[in-house]
mmCIF file of C-alpha atoms and ligand atoms in Angstrom:
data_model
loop_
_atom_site.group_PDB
_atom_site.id
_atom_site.type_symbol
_atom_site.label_atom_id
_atom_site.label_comp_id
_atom_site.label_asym_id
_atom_site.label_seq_id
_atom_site.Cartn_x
_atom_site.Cartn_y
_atom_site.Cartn_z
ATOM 1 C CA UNK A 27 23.076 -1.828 -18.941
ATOM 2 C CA UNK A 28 20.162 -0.263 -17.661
ATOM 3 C CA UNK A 29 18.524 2.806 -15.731
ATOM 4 C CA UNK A 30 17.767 2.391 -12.161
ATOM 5 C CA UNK A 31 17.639 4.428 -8.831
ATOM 6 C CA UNK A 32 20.037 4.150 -6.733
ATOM 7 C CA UNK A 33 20.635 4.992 -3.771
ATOM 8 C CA UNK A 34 24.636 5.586 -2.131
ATOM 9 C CA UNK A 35 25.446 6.092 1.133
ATOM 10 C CA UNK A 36 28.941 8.223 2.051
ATOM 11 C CA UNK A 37 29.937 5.628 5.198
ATOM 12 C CA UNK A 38 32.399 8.846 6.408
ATOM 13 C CA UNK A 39 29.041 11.276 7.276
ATOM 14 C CA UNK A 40 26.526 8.679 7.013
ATOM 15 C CA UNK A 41 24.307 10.419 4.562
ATOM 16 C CA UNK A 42 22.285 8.917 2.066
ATOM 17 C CA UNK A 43 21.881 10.092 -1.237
ATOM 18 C CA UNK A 44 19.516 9.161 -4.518
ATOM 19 C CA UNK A 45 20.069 9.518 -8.157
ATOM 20 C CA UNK A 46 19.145 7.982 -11.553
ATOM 21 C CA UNK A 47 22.529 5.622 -12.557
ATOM 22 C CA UNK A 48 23.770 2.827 -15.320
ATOM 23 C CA UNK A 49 23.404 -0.655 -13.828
ATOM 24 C CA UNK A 50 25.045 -3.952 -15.151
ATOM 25 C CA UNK A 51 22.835 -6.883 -15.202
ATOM 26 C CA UNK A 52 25.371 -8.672 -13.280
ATOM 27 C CA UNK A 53 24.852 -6.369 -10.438
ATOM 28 C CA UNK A 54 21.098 -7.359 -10.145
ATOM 29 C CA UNK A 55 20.279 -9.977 -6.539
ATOM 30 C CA UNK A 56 20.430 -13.843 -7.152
ATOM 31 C CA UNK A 57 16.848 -15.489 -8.358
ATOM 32 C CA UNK A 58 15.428 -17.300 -10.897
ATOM 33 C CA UNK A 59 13.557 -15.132 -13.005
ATOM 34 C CA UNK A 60 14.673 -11.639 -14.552
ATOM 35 C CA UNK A 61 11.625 -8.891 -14.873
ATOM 36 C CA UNK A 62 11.235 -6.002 -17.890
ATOM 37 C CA UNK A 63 10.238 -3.751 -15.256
ATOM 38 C CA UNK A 64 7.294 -1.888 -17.004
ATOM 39 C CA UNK A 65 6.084 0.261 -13.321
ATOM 40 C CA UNK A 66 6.814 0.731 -10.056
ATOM 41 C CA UNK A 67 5.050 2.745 -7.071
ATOM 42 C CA UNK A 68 5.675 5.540 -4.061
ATOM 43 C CA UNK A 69 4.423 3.517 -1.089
ATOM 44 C CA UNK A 70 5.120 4.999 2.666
ATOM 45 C CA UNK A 71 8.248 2.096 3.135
ATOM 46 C CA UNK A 72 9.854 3.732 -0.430
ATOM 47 C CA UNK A 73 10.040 6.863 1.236
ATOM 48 C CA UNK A 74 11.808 5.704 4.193
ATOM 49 C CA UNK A 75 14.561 3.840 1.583
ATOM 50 C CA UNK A 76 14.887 6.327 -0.733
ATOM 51 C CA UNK A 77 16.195 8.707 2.218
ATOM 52 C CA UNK A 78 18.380 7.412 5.295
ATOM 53 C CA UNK A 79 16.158 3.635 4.749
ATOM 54 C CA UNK A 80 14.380 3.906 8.440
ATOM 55 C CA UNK A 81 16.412 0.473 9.024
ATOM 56 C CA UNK A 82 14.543 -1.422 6.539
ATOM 57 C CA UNK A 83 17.828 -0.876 4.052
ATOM 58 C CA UNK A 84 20.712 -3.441 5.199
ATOM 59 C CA UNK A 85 23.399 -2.846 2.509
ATOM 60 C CA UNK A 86 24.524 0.035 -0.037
ATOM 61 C CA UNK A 87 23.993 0.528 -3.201
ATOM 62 C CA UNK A 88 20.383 -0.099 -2.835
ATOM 63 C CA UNK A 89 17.844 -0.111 -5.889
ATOM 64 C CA UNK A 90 14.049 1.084 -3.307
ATOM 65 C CA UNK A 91 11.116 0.138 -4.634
ATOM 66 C CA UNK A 92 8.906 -2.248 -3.061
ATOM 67 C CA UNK A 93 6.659 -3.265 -5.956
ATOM 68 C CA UNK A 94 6.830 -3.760 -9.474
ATOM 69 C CA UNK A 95 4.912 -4.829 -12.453
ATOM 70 C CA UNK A 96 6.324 -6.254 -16.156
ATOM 71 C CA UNK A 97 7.155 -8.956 -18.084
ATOM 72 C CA UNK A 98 9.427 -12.227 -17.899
ATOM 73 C CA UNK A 99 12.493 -11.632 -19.801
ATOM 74 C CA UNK A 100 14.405 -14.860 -18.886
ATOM 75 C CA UNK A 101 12.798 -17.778 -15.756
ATOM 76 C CA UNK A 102 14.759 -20.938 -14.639
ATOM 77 C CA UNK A 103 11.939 -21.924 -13.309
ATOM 78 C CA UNK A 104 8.602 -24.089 -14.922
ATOM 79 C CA UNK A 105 6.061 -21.531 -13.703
ATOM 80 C CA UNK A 106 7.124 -18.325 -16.070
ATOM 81 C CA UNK A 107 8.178 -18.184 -19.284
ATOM 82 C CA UNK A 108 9.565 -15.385 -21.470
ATOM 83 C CA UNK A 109 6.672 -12.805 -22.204
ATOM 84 C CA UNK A 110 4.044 -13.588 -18.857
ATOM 85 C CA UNK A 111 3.026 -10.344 -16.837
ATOM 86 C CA UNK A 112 3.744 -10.168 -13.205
ATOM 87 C CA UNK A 113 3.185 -8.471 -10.401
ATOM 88 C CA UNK A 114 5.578 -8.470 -7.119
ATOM 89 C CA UNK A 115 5.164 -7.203 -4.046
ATOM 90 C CA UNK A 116 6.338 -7.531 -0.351
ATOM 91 C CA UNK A 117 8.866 -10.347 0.694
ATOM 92 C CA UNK A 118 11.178 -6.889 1.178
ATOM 93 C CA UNK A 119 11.830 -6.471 -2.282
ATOM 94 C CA UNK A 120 13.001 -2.845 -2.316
ATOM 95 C CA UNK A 121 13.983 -3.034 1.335
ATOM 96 C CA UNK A 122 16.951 -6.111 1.986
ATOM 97 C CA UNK A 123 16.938 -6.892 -1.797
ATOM 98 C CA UNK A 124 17.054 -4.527 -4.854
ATOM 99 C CA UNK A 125 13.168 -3.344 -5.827
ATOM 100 C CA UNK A 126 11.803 -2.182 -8.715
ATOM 101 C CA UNK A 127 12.861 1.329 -9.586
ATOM 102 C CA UNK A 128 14.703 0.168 -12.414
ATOM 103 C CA UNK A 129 14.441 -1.139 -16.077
ATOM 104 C CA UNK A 130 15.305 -4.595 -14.757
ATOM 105 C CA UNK A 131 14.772 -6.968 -11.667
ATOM 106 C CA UNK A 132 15.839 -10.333 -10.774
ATOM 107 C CA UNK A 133 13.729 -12.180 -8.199
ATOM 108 C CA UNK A 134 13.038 -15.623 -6.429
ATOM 109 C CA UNK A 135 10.382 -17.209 -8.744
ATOM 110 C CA UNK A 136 8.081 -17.444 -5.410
ATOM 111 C CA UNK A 137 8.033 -13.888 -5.260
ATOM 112 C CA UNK A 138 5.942 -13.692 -7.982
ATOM 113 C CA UNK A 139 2.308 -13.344 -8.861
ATOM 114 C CA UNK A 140 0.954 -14.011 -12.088
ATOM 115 C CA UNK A 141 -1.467 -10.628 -13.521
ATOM 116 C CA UNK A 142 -4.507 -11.678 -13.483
ATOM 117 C CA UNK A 143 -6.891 -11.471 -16.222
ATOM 118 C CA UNK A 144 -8.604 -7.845 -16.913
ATOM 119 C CA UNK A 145 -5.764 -5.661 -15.458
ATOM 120 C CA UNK A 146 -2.527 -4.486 -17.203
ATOM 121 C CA UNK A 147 1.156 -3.340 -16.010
ATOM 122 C CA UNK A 148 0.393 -0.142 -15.416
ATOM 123 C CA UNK A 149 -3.218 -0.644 -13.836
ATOM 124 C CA UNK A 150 -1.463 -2.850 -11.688
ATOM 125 C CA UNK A 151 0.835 -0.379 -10.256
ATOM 126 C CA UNK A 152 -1.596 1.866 -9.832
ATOM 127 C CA UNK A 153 -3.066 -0.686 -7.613
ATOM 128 C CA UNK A 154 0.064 -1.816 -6.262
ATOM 129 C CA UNK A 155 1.120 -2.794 -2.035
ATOM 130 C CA UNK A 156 -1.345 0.014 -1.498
ATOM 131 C CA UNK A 157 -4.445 -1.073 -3.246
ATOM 132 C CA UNK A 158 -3.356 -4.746 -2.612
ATOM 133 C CA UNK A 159 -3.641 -3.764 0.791
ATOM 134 C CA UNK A 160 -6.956 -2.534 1.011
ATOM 135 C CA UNK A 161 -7.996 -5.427 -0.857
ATOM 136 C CA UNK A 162 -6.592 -7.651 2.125
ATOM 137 C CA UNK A 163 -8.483 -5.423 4.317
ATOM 138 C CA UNK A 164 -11.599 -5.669 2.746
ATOM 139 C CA UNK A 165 -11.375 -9.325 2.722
ATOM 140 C CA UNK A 166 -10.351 -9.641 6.554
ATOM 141 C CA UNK A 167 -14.017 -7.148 6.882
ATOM 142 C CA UNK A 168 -15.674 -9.836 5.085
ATOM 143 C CA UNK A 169 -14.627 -12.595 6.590
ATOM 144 C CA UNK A 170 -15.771 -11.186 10.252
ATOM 145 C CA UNK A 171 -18.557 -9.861 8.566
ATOM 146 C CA UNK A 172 -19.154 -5.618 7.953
ATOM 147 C CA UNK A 173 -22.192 -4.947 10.037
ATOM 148 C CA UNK A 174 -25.021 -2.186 9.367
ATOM 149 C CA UNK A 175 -23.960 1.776 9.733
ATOM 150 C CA UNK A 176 -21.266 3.061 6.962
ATOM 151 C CA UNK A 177 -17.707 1.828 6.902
ATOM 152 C CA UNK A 178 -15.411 4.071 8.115
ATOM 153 C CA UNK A 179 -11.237 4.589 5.854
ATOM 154 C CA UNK A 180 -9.155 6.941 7.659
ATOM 155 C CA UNK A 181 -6.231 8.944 5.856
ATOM 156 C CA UNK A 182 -8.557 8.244 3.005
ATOM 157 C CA UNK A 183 -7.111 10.642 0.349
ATOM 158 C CA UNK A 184 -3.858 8.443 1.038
ATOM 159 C CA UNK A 185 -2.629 5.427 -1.278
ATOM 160 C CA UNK A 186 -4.408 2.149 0.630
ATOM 161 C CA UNK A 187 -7.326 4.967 1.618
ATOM 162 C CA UNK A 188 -8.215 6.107 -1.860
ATOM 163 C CA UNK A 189 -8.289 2.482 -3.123
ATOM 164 C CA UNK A 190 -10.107 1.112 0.179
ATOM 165 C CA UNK A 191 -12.857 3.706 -0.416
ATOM 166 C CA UNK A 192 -13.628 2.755 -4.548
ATOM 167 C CA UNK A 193 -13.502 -0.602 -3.292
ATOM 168 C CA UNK A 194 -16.327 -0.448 -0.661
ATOM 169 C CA UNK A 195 -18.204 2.001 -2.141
ATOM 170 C CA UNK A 196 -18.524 -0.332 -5.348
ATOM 171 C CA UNK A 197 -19.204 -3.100 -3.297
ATOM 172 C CA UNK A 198 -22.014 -1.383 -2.231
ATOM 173 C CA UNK A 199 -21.210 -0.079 1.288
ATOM 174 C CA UNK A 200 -21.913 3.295 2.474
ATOM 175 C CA UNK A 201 -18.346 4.835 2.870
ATOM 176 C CA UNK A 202 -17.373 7.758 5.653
ATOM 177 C CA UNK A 203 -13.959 9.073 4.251
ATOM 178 C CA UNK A 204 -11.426 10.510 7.183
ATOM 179 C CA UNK A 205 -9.307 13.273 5.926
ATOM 180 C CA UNK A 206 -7.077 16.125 6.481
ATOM 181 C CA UNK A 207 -7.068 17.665 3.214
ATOM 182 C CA UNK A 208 -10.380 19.330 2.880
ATOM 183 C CA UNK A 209 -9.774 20.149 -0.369
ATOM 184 C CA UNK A 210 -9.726 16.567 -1.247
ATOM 185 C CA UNK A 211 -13.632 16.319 -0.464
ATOM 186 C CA UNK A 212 -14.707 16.519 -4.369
ATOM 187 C CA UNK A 213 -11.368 13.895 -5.010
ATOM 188 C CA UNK A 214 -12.989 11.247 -2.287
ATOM 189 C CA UNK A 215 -16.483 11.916 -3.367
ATOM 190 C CA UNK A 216 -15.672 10.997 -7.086
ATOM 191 C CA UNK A 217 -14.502 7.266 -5.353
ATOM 192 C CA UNK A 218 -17.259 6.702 -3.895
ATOM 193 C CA UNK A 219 -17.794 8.525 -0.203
ATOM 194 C CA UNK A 220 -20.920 9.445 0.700
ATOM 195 C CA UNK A 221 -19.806 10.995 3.550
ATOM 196 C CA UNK A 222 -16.826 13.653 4.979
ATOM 197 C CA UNK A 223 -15.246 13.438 7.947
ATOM 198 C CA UNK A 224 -12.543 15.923 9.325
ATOM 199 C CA UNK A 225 -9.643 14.547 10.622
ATOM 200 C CA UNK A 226 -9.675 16.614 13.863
ATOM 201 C CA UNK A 227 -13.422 15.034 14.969
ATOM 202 C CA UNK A 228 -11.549 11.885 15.637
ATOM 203 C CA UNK A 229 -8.049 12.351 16.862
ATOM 204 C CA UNK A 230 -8.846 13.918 20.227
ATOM 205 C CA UNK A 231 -8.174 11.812 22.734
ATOM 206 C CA UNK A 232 -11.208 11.231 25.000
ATOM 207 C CA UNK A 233 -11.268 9.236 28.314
ATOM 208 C CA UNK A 234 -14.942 7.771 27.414
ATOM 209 C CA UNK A 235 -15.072 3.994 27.560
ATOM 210 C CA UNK A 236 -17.151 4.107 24.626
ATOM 211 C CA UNK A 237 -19.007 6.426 22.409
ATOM 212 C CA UNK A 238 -22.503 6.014 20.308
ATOM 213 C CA UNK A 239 -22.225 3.049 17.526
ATOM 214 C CA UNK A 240 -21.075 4.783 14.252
ATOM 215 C CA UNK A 241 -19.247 2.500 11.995
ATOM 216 C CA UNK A 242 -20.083 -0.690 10.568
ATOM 217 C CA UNK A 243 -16.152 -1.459 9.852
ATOM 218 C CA UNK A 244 -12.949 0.584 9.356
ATOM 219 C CA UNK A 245 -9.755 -0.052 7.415
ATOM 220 C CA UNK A 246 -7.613 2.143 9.527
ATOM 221 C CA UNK A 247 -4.110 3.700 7.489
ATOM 222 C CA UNK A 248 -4.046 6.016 10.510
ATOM 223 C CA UNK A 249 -3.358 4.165 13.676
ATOM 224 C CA UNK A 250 -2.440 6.320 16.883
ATOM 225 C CA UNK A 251 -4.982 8.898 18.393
ATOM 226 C CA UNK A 252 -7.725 8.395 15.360
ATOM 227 C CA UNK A 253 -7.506 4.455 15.962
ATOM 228 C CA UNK A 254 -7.902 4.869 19.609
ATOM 229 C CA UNK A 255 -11.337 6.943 18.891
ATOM 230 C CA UNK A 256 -12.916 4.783 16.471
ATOM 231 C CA UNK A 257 -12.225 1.765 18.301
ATOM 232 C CA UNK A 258 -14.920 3.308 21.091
ATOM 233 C CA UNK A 259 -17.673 4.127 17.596
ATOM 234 C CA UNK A 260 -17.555 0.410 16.303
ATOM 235 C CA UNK A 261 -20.437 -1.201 16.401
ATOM 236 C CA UNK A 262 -21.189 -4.003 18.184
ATOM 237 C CA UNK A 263 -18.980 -7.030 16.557
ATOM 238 C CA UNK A 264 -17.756 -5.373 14.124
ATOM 239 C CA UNK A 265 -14.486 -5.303 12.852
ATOM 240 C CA UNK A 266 -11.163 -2.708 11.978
ATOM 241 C CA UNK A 267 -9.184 -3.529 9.501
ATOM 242 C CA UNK A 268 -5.359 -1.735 10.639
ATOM 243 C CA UNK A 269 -3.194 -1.446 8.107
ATOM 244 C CA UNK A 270 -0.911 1.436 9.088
ATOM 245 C CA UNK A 271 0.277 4.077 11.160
ATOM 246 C CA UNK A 272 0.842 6.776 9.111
ATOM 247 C CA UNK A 273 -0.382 8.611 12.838
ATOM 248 C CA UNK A 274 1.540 7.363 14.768
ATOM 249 C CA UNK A 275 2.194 3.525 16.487
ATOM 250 C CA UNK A 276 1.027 4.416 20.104
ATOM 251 C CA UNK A 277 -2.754 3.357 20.084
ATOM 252 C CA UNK A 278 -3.546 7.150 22.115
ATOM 253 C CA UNK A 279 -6.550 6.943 24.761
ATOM 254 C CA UNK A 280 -7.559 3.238 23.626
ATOM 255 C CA UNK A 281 -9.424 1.069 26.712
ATOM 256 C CA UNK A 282 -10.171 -2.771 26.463
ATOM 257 C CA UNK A 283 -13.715 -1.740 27.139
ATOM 258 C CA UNK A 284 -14.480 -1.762 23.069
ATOM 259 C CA UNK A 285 -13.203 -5.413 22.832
ATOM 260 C CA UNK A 286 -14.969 -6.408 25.631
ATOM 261 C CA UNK A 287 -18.170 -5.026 26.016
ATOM 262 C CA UNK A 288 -18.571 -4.118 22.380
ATOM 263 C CA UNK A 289 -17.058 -7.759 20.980
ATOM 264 C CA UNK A 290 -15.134 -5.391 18.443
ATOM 265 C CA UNK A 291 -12.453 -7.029 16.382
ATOM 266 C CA UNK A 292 -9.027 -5.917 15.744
ATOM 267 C CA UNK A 293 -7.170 -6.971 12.275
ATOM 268 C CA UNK A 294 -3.903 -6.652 11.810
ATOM 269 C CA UNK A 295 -3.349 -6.787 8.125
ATOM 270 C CA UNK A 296 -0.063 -7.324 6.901
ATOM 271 C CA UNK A 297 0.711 -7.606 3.025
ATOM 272 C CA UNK A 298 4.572 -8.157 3.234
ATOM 273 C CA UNK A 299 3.765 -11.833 5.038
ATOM 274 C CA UNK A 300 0.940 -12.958 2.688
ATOM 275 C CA UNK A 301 0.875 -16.162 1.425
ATOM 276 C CA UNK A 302 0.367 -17.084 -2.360
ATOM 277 C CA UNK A 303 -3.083 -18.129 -2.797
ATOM 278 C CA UNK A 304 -4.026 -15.218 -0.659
ATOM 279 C CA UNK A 305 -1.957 -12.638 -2.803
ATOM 280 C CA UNK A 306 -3.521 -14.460 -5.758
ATOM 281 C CA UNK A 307 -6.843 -14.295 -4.463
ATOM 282 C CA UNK A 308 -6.753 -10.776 -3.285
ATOM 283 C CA UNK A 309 -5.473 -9.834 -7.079
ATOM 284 C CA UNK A 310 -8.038 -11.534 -8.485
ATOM 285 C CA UNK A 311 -10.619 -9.688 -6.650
ATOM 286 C CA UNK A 312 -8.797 -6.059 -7.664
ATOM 287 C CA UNK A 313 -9.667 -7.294 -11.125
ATOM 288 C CA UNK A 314 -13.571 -7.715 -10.311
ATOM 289 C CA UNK A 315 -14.430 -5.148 -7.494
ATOM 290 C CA UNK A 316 -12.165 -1.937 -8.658
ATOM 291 C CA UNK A 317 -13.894 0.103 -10.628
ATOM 292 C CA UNK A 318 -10.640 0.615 -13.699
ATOM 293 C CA UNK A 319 -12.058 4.563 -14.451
ATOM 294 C CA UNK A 320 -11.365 5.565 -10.275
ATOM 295 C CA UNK A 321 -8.664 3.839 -10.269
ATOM 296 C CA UNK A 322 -7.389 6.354 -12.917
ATOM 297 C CA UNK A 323 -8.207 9.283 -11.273
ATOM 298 C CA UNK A 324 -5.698 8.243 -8.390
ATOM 299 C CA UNK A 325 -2.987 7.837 -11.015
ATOM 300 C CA UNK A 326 -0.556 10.306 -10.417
ATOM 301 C CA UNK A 327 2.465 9.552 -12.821
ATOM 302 C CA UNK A 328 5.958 9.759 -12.419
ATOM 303 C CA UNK A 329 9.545 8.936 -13.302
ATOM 304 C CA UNK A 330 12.399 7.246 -11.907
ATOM 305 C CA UNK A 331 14.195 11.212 -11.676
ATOM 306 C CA UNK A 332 10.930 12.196 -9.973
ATOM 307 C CA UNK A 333 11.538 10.159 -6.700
ATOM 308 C CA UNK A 334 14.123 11.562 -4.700
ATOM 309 C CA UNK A 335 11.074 14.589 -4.171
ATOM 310 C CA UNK A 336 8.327 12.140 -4.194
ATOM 311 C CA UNK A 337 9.821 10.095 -1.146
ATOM 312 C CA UNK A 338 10.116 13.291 0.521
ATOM 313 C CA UNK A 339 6.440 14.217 -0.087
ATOM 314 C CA UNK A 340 4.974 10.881 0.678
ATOM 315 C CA UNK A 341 6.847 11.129 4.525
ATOM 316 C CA UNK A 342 4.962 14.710 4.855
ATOM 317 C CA UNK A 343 1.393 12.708 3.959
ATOM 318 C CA UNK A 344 1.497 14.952 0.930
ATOM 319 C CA UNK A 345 0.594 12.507 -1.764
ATOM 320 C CA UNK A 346 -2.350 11.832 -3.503
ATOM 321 C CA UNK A 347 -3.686 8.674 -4.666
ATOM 322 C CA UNK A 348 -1.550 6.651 -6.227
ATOM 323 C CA UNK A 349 1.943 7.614 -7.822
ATOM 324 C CA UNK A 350 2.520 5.023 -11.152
ATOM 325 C CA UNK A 351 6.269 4.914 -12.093
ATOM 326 C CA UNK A 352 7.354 4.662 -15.550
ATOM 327 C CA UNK A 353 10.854 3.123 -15.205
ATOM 328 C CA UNK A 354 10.933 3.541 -19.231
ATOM 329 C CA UNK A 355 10.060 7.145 -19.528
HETATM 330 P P1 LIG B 22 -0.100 7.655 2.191
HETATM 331 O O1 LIG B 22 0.924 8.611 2.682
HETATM 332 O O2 LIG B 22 -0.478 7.652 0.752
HETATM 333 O O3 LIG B 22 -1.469 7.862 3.023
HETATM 334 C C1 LIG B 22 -1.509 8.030 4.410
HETATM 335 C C2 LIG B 22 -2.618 9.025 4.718
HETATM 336 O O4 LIG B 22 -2.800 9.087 6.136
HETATM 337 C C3 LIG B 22 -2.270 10.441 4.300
HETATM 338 O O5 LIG B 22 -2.544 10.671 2.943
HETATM 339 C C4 LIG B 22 -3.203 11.214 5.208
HETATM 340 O O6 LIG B 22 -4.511 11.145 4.655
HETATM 341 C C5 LIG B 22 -3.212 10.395 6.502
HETATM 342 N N1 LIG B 22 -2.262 10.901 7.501
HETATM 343 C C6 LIG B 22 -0.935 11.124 7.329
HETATM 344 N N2 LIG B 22 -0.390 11.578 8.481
HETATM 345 C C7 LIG B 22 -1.402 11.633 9.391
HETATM 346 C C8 LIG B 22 -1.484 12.023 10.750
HETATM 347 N N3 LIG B 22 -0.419 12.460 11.408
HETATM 348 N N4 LIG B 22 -2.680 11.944 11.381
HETATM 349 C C9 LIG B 22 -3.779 11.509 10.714
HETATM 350 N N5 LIG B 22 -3.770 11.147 9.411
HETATM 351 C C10 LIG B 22 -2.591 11.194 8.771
HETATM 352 O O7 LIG B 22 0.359 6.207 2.648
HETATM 353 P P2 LIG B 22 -0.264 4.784 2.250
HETATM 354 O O8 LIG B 22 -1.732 4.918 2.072
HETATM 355 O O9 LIG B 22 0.530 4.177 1.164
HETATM 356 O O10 LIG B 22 0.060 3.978 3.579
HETATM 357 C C11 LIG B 22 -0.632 4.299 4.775
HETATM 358 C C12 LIG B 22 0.001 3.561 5.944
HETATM 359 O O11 LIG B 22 -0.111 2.161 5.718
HETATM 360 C C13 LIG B 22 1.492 3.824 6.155
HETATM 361 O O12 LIG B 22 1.738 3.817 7.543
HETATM 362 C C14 LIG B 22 2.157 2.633 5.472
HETATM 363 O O13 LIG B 22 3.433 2.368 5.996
HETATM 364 C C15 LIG B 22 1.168 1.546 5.799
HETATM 365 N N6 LIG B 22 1.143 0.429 4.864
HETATM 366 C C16 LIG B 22 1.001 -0.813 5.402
HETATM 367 C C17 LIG B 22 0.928 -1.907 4.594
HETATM 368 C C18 LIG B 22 0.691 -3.245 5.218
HETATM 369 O O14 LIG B 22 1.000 -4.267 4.607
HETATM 370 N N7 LIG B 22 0.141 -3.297 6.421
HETATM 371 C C19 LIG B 22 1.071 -1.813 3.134
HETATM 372 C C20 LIG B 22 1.096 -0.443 2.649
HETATM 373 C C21 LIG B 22 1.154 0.624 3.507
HETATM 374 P P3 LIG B 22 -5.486 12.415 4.603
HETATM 375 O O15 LIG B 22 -4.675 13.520 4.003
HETATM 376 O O16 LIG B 22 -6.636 11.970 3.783
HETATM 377 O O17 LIG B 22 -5.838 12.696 6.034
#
């Protein structure tokens, strides 16, 4: 037996409800390997499915938790063996399938990702679908290439923000952090943002075409009104990394004009859909290009009884940085 979340839903009123429970192995989703869960994460998604599930939850009981770090315990397959660290995330572990806020996990060998060298269980999680995320970004900036003029992260004092902002500033690139949270200036600074913004300047909606050349990329978390503004500051051929819509879905005030008279690219980034090499790539390059000593001051830890609050807080946009789960504490 062992601790895990759980979430039960009363079919007769329809209501959800979360709490920490005794779990047979046998209870654990078909696969090939079986994970010592060491951490798990608070992403945006968990939120959703530690409450009602937002529709990603098809069936009850449900285990939430869309990532996971820890070691093999038992593999039926030739790529892990008893004692290799691994990392999971996406392939809607957590959301169709039990996730990792629990002691143990069972999971399609493919689903895995070996930990690369330089990075441990719990620096992984403090990584996690949110820091892997920014790392996709930053590689999708790249690959268009990040033109002069600093690079703009919106909801910056957010999970993928906070980890998109160490990673460009110690890449060298001048960072403009978008925030709500004033108070989080000194907190965004300390990554690496050499610059401020307020989160008002760029969510009104403006009927310009286009507005002076500000921004030599953006990874967007924000979508919705702010996404519709910066779209108009790119500069010309540059590129916007969007990876969520934490402001809403509607793309408020946008106009083609950007695309076309500006060349400005559009990235959709999507971590759940990533294939291997790219998951293994973009881990690799967490190891090299985020700085270990920011990374801890995101850390905000927590335990599996913390999370029926913490889901609750991360739908508000109330959490800092990264929440690291100790399913063992
Ligand atoms: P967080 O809640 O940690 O961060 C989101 C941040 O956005 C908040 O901290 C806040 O930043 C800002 N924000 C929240 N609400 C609003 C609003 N109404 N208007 C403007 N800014 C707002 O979430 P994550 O960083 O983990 O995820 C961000 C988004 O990315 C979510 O939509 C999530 O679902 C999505 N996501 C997508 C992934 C993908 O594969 N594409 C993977 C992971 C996440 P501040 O206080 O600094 O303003």
């Amino acid at each position: 037996m062992f601790n895990a979340l759980v979430v039960r839903k009363d079919e007769e009123s329809g209501k959800t409800a979360a709490a920490v429970e005794q779990v047979a192995i046998d209870a654990l989703p078909e696969g090939e390997v079986i994970v010592a869960v060491d951490y798990s994460t608070v992403n945006y998604k968990d939120g959703l499915c530690i409450g009602p599930g937002g529709g990603l939850v098809r069936n009850y009981p449900h285990v939430p938790g869309i990532d996971f770090a820890g070691t093999v315990e038992a593999s039926e397959d030739d790529r892990y063996a008893p004692g290799d660290k691994v990392v999971l995330t996406g392939w809607r572990v957590g959301e169709n399938r039990w996730g990792g806020y629990a002691q143990k996990a069972r999971v399609k060998a493919d689903m895995l990702v070996p930990l690369p060298e330089g990075l441990d269980t719990r620096q992984a999680m403090a990584v996690g679908t949110a820091g892997l995320t920014a790392m996709l970004a930053v590689m999708a900036l790249e690959d268009h290439g990040i033109k002069d003029g600093p690079v703009l992260v919106t909801g910056a004092a957010g999970g993928v923000g906070s980890v998109a902002t160490a990673i460009l500033a110690k890449l060298g690139h001048k960072v403009a952090a978008v925030t709500g949270r004033p108070d989080q200036a000194d907190y965004l600074t300390s990554l690496g943002a050499s610059e401020i913004i307020a989160r008002e300047e760029l969510t009104e909606v403006t009927r310009k075409p286009l507005e002076a050349e500000r921004w030599g990329g953006c990874v967007d978390a924000v979508g919705g009104a702010m996404l519709g503004r910066v779209l108009k500051q790119m500069h010309y051929g540059s590129s916007v990394a969007a990876i969520g819509l934490a402001g809403g879905a509607a793309i408020e005030g946008a106009l083609v004009t950007p695309f076309i008279l500006r060349g400005v690219n559009l990235l959709g980034i999507d971590s759940v859909m990533q294939p291997y090499d790219n998951r293994l790539r973009a881990w690799q390059r967490i190891s090299q290009d985020l700085p270990m000593d920011q990374l801890e001051a995101m850390i905000q830890p927590a335990t599996l009884s913390d999370l029926p609050a913490l889901g609750k807080d991360i739908l508000k946009g109330q959490v800092k940085g990264r929440v690291v789960v100790d399913v063992n504490a």
